[in-house]
Coordinates of C-alpha atoms in Angstrom, one line a residue:
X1 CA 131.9 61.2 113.6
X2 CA 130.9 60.2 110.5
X3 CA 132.5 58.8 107.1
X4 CA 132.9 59.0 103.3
X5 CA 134.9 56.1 101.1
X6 CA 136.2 58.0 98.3
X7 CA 136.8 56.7 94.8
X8 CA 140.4 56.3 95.8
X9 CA 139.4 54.4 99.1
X10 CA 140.1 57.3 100.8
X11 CA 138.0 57.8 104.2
X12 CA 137.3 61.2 105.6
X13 CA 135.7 62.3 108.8
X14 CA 132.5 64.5 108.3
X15 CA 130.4 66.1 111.6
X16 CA 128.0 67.7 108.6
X17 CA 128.2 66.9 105.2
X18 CA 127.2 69.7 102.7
X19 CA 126.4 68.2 99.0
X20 CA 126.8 70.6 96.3
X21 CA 127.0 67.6 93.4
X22 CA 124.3 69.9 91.0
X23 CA 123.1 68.1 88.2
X24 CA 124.9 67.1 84.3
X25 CA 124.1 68.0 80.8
X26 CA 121.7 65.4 79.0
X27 CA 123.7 64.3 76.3
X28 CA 123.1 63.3 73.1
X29 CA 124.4 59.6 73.3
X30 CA 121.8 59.3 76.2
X31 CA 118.8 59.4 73.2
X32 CA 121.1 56.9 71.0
X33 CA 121.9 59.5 68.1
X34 CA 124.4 58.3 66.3
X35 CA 127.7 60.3 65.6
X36 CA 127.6 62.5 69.2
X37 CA 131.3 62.0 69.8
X38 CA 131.8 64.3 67.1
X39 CA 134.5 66.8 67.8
X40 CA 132.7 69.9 67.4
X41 CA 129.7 69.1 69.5
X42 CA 129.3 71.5 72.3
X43 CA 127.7 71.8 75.8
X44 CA 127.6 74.2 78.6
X45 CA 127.3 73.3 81.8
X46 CA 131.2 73.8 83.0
X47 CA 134.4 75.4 82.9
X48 CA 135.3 73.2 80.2
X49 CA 132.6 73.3 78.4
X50 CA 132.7 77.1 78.1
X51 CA 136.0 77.0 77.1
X52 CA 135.8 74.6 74.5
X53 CA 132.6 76.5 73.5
X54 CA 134.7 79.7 73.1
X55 CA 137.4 77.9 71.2
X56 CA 134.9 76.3 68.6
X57 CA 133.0 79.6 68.4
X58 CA 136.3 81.5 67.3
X59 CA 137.6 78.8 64.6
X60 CA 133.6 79.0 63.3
X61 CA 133.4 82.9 62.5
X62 CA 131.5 83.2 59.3
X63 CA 130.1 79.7 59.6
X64 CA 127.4 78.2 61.0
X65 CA 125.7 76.5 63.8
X66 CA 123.0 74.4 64.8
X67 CA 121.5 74.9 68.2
X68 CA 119.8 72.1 69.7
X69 CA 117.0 72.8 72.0
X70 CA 115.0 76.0 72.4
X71 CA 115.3 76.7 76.2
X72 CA 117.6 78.9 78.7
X73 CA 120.8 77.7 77.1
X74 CA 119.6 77.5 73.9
X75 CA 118.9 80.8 73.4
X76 CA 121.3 82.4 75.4
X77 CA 124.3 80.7 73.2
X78 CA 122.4 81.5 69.9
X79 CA 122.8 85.2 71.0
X80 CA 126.3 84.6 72.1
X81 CA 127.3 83.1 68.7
X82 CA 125.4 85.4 66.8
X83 CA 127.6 88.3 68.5
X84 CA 130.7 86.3 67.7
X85 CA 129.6 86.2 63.8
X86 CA 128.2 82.9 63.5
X87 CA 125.2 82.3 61.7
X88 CA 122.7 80.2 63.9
X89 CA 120.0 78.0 63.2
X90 CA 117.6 76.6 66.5
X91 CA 116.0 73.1 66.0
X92 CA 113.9 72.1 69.1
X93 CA 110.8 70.1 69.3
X94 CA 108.0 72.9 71.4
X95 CA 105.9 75.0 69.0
X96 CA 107.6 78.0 70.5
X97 CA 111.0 79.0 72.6
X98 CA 111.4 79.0 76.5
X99 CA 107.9 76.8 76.4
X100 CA 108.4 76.3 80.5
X101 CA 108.2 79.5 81.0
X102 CA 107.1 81.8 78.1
X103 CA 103.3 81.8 76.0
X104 CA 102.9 81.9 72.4
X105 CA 102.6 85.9 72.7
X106 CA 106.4 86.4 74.6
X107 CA 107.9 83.6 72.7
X108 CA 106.5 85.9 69.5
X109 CA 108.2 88.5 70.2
X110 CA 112.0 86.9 71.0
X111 CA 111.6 84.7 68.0
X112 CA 111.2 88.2 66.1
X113 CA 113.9 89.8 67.7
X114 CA 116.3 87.2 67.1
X115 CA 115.1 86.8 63.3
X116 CA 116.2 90.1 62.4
X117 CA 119.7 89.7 63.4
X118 CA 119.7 86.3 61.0
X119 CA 118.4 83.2 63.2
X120 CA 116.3 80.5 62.1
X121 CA 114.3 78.5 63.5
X122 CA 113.0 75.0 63.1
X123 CA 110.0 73.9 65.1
X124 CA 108.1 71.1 65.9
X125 CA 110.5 68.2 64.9
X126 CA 114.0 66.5 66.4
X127 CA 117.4 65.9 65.2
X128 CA 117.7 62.0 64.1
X129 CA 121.3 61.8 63.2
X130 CA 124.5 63.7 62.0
X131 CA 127.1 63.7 58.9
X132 CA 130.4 64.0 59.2
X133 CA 133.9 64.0 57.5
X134 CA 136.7 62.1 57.8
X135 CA 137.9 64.1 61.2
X136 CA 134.7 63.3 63.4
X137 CA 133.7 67.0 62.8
X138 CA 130.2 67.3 61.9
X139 CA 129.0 68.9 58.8
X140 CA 125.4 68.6 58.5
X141 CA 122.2 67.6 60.7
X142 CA 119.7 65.4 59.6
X143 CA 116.1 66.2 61.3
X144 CA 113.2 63.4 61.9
X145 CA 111.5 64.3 58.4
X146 CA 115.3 63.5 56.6
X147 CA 115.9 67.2 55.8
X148 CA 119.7 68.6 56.2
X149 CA 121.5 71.3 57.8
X150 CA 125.0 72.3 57.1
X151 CA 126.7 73.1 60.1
X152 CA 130.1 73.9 61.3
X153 CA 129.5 73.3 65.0
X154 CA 126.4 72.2 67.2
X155 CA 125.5 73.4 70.7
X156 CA 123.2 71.0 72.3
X157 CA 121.1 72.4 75.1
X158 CA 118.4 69.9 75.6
X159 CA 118.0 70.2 79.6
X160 CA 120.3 68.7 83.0
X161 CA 119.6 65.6 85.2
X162 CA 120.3 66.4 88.9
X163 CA 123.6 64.3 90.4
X164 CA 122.0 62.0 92.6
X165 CA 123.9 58.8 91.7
X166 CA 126.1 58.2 94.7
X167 CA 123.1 58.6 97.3
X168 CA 120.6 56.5 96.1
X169 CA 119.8 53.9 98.9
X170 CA 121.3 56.3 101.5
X171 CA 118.9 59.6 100.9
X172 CA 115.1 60.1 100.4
X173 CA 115.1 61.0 96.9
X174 CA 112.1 63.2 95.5
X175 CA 111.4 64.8 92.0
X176 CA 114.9 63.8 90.3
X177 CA 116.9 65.1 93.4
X178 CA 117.3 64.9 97.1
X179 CA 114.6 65.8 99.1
X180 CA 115.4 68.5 102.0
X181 CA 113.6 70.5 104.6
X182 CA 113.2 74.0 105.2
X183 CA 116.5 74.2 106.4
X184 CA 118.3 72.4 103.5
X185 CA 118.5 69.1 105.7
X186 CA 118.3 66.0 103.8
X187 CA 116.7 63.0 105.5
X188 CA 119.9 62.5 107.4
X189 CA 120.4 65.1 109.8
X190 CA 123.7 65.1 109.8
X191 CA 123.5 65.9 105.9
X192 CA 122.7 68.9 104.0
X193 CA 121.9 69.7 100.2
X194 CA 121.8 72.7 98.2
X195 CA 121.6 74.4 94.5
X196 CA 120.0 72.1 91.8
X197 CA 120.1 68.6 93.2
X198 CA 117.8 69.5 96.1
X199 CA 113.5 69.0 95.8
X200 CA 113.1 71.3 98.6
X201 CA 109.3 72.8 100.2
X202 CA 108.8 76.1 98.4
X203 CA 106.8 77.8 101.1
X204 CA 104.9 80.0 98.8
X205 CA 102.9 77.5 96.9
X206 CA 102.6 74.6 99.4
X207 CA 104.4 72.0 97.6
X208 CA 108.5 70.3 96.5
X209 CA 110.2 71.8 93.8
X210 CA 113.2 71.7 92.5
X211 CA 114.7 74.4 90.8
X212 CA 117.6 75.2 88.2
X213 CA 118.8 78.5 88.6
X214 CA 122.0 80.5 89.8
X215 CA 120.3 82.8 91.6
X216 CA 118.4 79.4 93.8
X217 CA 121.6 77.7 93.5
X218 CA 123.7 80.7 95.8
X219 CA 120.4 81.7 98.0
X220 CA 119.8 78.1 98.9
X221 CA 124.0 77.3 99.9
X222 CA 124.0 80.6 102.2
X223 CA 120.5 79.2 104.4
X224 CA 122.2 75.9 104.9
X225 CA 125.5 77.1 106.2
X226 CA 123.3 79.7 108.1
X227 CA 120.8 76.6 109.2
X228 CA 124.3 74.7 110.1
X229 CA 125.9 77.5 112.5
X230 CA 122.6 79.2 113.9
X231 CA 119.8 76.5 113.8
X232 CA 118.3 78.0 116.6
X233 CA 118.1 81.6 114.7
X234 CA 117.8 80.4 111.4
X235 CA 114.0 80.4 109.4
X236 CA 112.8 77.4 106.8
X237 CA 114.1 78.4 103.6
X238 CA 111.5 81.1 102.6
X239 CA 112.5 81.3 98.5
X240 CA 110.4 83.1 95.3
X241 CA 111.7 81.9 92.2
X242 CA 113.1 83.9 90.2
X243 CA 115.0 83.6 86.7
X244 CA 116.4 86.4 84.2
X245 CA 118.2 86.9 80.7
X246 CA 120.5 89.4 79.4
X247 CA 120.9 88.8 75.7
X248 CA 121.5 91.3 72.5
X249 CA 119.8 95.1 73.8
X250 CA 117.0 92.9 75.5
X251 CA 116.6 92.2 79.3
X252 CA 113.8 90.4 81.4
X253 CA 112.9 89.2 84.4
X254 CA 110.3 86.9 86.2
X255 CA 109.2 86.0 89.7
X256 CA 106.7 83.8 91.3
X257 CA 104.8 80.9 89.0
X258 CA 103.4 81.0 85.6
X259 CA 99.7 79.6 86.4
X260 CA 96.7 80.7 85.6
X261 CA 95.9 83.2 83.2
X262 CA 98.5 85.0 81.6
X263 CA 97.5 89.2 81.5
X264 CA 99.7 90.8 78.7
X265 CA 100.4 94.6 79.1
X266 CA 102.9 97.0 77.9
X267 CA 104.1 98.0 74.0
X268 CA 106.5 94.9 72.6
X269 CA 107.3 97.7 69.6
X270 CA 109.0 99.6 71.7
X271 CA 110.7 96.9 73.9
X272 CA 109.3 97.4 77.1
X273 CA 106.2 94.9 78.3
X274 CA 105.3 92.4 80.6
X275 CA 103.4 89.5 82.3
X276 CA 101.1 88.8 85.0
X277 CA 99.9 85.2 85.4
X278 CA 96.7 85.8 87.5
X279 CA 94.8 82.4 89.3
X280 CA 91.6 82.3 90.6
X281 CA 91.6 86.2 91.3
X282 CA 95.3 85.4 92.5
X283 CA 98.4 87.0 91.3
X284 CA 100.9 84.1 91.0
X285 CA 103.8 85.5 88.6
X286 CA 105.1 88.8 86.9
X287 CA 107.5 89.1 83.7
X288 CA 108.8 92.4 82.7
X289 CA 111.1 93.3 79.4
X290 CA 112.9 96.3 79.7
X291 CA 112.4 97.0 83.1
X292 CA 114.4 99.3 85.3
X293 CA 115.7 98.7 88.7
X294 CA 112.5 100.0 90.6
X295 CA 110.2 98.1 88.2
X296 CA 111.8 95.0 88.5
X297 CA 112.0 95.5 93.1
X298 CA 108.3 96.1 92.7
X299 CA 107.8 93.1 89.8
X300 CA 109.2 91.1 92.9
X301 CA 107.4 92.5 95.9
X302 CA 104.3 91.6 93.7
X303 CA 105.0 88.2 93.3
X304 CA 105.8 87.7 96.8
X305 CA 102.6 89.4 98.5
X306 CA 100.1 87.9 95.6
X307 CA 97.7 90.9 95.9
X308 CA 93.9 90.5 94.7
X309 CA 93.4 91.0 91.2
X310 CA 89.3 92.2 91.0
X311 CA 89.9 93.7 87.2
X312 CA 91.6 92.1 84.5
X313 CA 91.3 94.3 81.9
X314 CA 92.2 96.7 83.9
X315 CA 95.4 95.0 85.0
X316 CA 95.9 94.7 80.6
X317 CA 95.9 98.5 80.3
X318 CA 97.8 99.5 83.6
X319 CA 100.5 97.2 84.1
X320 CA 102.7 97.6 86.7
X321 CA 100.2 101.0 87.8
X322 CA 97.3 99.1 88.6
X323 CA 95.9 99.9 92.0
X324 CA 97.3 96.6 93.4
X325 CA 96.3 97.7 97.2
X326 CA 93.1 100.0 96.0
X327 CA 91.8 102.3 99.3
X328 CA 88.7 99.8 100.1
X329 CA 87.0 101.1 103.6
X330 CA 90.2 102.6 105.1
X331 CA 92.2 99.3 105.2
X332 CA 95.9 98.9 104.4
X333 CA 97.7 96.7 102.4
X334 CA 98.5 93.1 104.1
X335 CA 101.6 91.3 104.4
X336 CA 103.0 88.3 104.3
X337 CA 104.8 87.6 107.8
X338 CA 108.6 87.0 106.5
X339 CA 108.4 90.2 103.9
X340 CA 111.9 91.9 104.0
X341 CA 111.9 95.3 105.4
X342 CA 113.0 96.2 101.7
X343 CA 110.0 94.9 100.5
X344 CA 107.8 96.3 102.8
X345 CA 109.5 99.6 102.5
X346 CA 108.7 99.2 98.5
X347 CA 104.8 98.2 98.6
X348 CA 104.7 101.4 100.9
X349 CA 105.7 103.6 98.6
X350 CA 103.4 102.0 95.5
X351 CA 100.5 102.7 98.2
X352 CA 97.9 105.4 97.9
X353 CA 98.7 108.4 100.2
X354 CA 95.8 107.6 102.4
X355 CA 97.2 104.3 103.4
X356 CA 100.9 105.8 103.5
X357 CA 99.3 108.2 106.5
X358 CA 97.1 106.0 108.1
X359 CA 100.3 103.2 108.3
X360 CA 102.6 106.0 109.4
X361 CA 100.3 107.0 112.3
X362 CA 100.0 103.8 113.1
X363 CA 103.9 102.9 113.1
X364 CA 105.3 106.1 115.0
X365 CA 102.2 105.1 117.8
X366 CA 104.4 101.6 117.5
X367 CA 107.3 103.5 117.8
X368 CA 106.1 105.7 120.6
X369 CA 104.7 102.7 122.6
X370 CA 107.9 101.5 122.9
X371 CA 109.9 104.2 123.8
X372 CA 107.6 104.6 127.0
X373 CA 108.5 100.9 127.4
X374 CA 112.1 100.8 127.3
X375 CA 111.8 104.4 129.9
X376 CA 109.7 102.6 132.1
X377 CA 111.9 99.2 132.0
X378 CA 114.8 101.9 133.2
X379 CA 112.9 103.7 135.8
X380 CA 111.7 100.8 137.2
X381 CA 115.5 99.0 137.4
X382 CA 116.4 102.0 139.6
X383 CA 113.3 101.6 141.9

């Protein structure tokens, strides 16, 4: 058996330890700005940050905020507040909004979209320092170049820090958090990591990643328990990222990696375009706004096979109809080995009819094969 002291001096027995620390909010005392502890400084990374954010958000209707930072958070809360009646303005550093992920072209057209219901924006520059009254409530920014910004609350969103304080020393630590295996096992066997804090071997691209996302965060916790009770069963962690946003009438999605060259398609006017990144003749990563539930399972199944791309202007005007698996010499689309069925089932019916009958002959001869197998198996039991 093994140990942990807590705080308290407690010890507890462990067989397999499962850490789930995740990671904190950078916050703004970390960058030495002066007047952080202001009352009416929000985060979100918690329950309590949420409902403090809620609170501040109702006593600030018909007021304004300043959102710090021009990522996930940041612009997820600026939609939020906006809905609630608050007028926002976003200060962050990039030339653009979700830089890590979005191009000058996407980032165009949420910055738009966000304009015309009343946000501002402020690029290229840092907050230095705030004002405030006699109550520690802030009432104005001031930015790097000395300009002000009224404001009756400020959401900070300026990025996390995985928790990987209490096992430095006792862990192999890797790209900010603690480096795992295929099966979520740390470099003690007896312990296991999941969600954000874990630089794990993303399987697709060859390389350690780690990744801050829900969706990681819940896929990652159900292989390790899986890895715990079945490791003879259980496969290395097999994951395509994947993030998403829901905000005002807008909804996107994206899988896979944003390298290479990005391939625009799709009409922005009407609210419904997309992405492909495309690297050396590679498709790496799709983004689609507006999509429906079909588009987005097939925006998916896409990222995960990486079909050839031979026509890039092609893939411009098409989209999500381009002949992905084109009927070349009577060959059918390949797969990766560890495709779901669901995914299989899906790239089937997005190929051309003459691969759909040449597969089918080809799977009910499968299917016939072994049916004479399992008869003979029988027969031959009796003999």
């Amino acid at each position: 058996m093994k140990t942990l002291l807590s705080a308290a001096g407690e010890t507890i027995s462990y067989k397999t330890l499962i850490i789930a620390t995740g990671a904190r909010v950078l916050r703004l005392e970390e960058f030495g700005v002066a007047g952080a502890d202001a009352k009416n400084i929000c985060y979100l990374r918690d329950w309590n940050d949420s409902r403090k954010l809620v609170d501040i958000m109702a006593e600030c209707r018909g007021g304004r905020a300043v959102v710090i930072g021009g990522g996930y958070i940041g612009m997820e809360t600026a939609a939020a507040l906006v809905a609630n009646r608050v007028k926002v303005t976003m200060v962050f550093p990039e030339q653009h909004c979700m830089a890590r992920l979005f191009t000058p072209e996407i980032a165009a057209f949420y910055e738009e979209y966000y304009k015309k219901r009343g946000v501002e924006f402020i690029k290229g520059t840092v907050m230095s320092s705030f004002e405030s009254d006699a109550e520690k409530k802030i009432t104005a920014i001031v930015l790097k170049d000395n300009r002000q910004i009224k404001a009756d609350m400020v959401v900070v969103g300026i990025g996390i820090r995985a928790n990987v304080g209490l096992f430095e020393g006792q862990l192999i630590l890797e790209k900010g958090g603690i480096k795992v295996n295929g099966k979520m096992q740390t470099s003690n066997p007896s312990v296991y990591a999941v969600g954000d804090v874990v630089a794990f071997p993303l399987k697709l691209y060859g390389d350690v990643r780690r990744l801050e996302h829900v969706d990681h965060a819940r896929k990652s916790a159900a292989h390790a328990v899986e890895a715990i009770m079945s490791p003879e069963k259980v496969q290395d962690y097999d994951y395509l990222p994947f993030f998403y946003s829901r905000v005002f009438t807008l909804s996107w999605q994206f899988y896979g990696d944003n390298v290479g060259k990005c391939v625009l398609f799709g009409n922005p006017e009407v609210q419904k375009f997309g992405a492909f990144w495309v690297d050396k003749g590679i498709l790496m990563g799709a983004f689609l706004e507006g999509g429906n539930k079909d588009e987005y399972l097939r925006l998916g199944t896409l990222a995960r096979l990486r079909p050839p791309v031979k026509d890039i202007e092609m893939l411009a005007k098409e989209g999500l109809a381009y002949p992905f698996f084109p009927d070349v010499k009577g060959k059918a689309p390949s797969f990766s080995p560890d495709l779901s069925v669901t995914e299989r089932s899906q790239v089937l019916l997005d190929t051309p009819p003459s691969y759909i009958l040449q597969l089918s002959a080809g799977i009910a001869a499968a299917v016939g094969i072994s049916m004479v197998a399992v008869w003979y198996a029988k027969k031959r039991r009796r003999w």
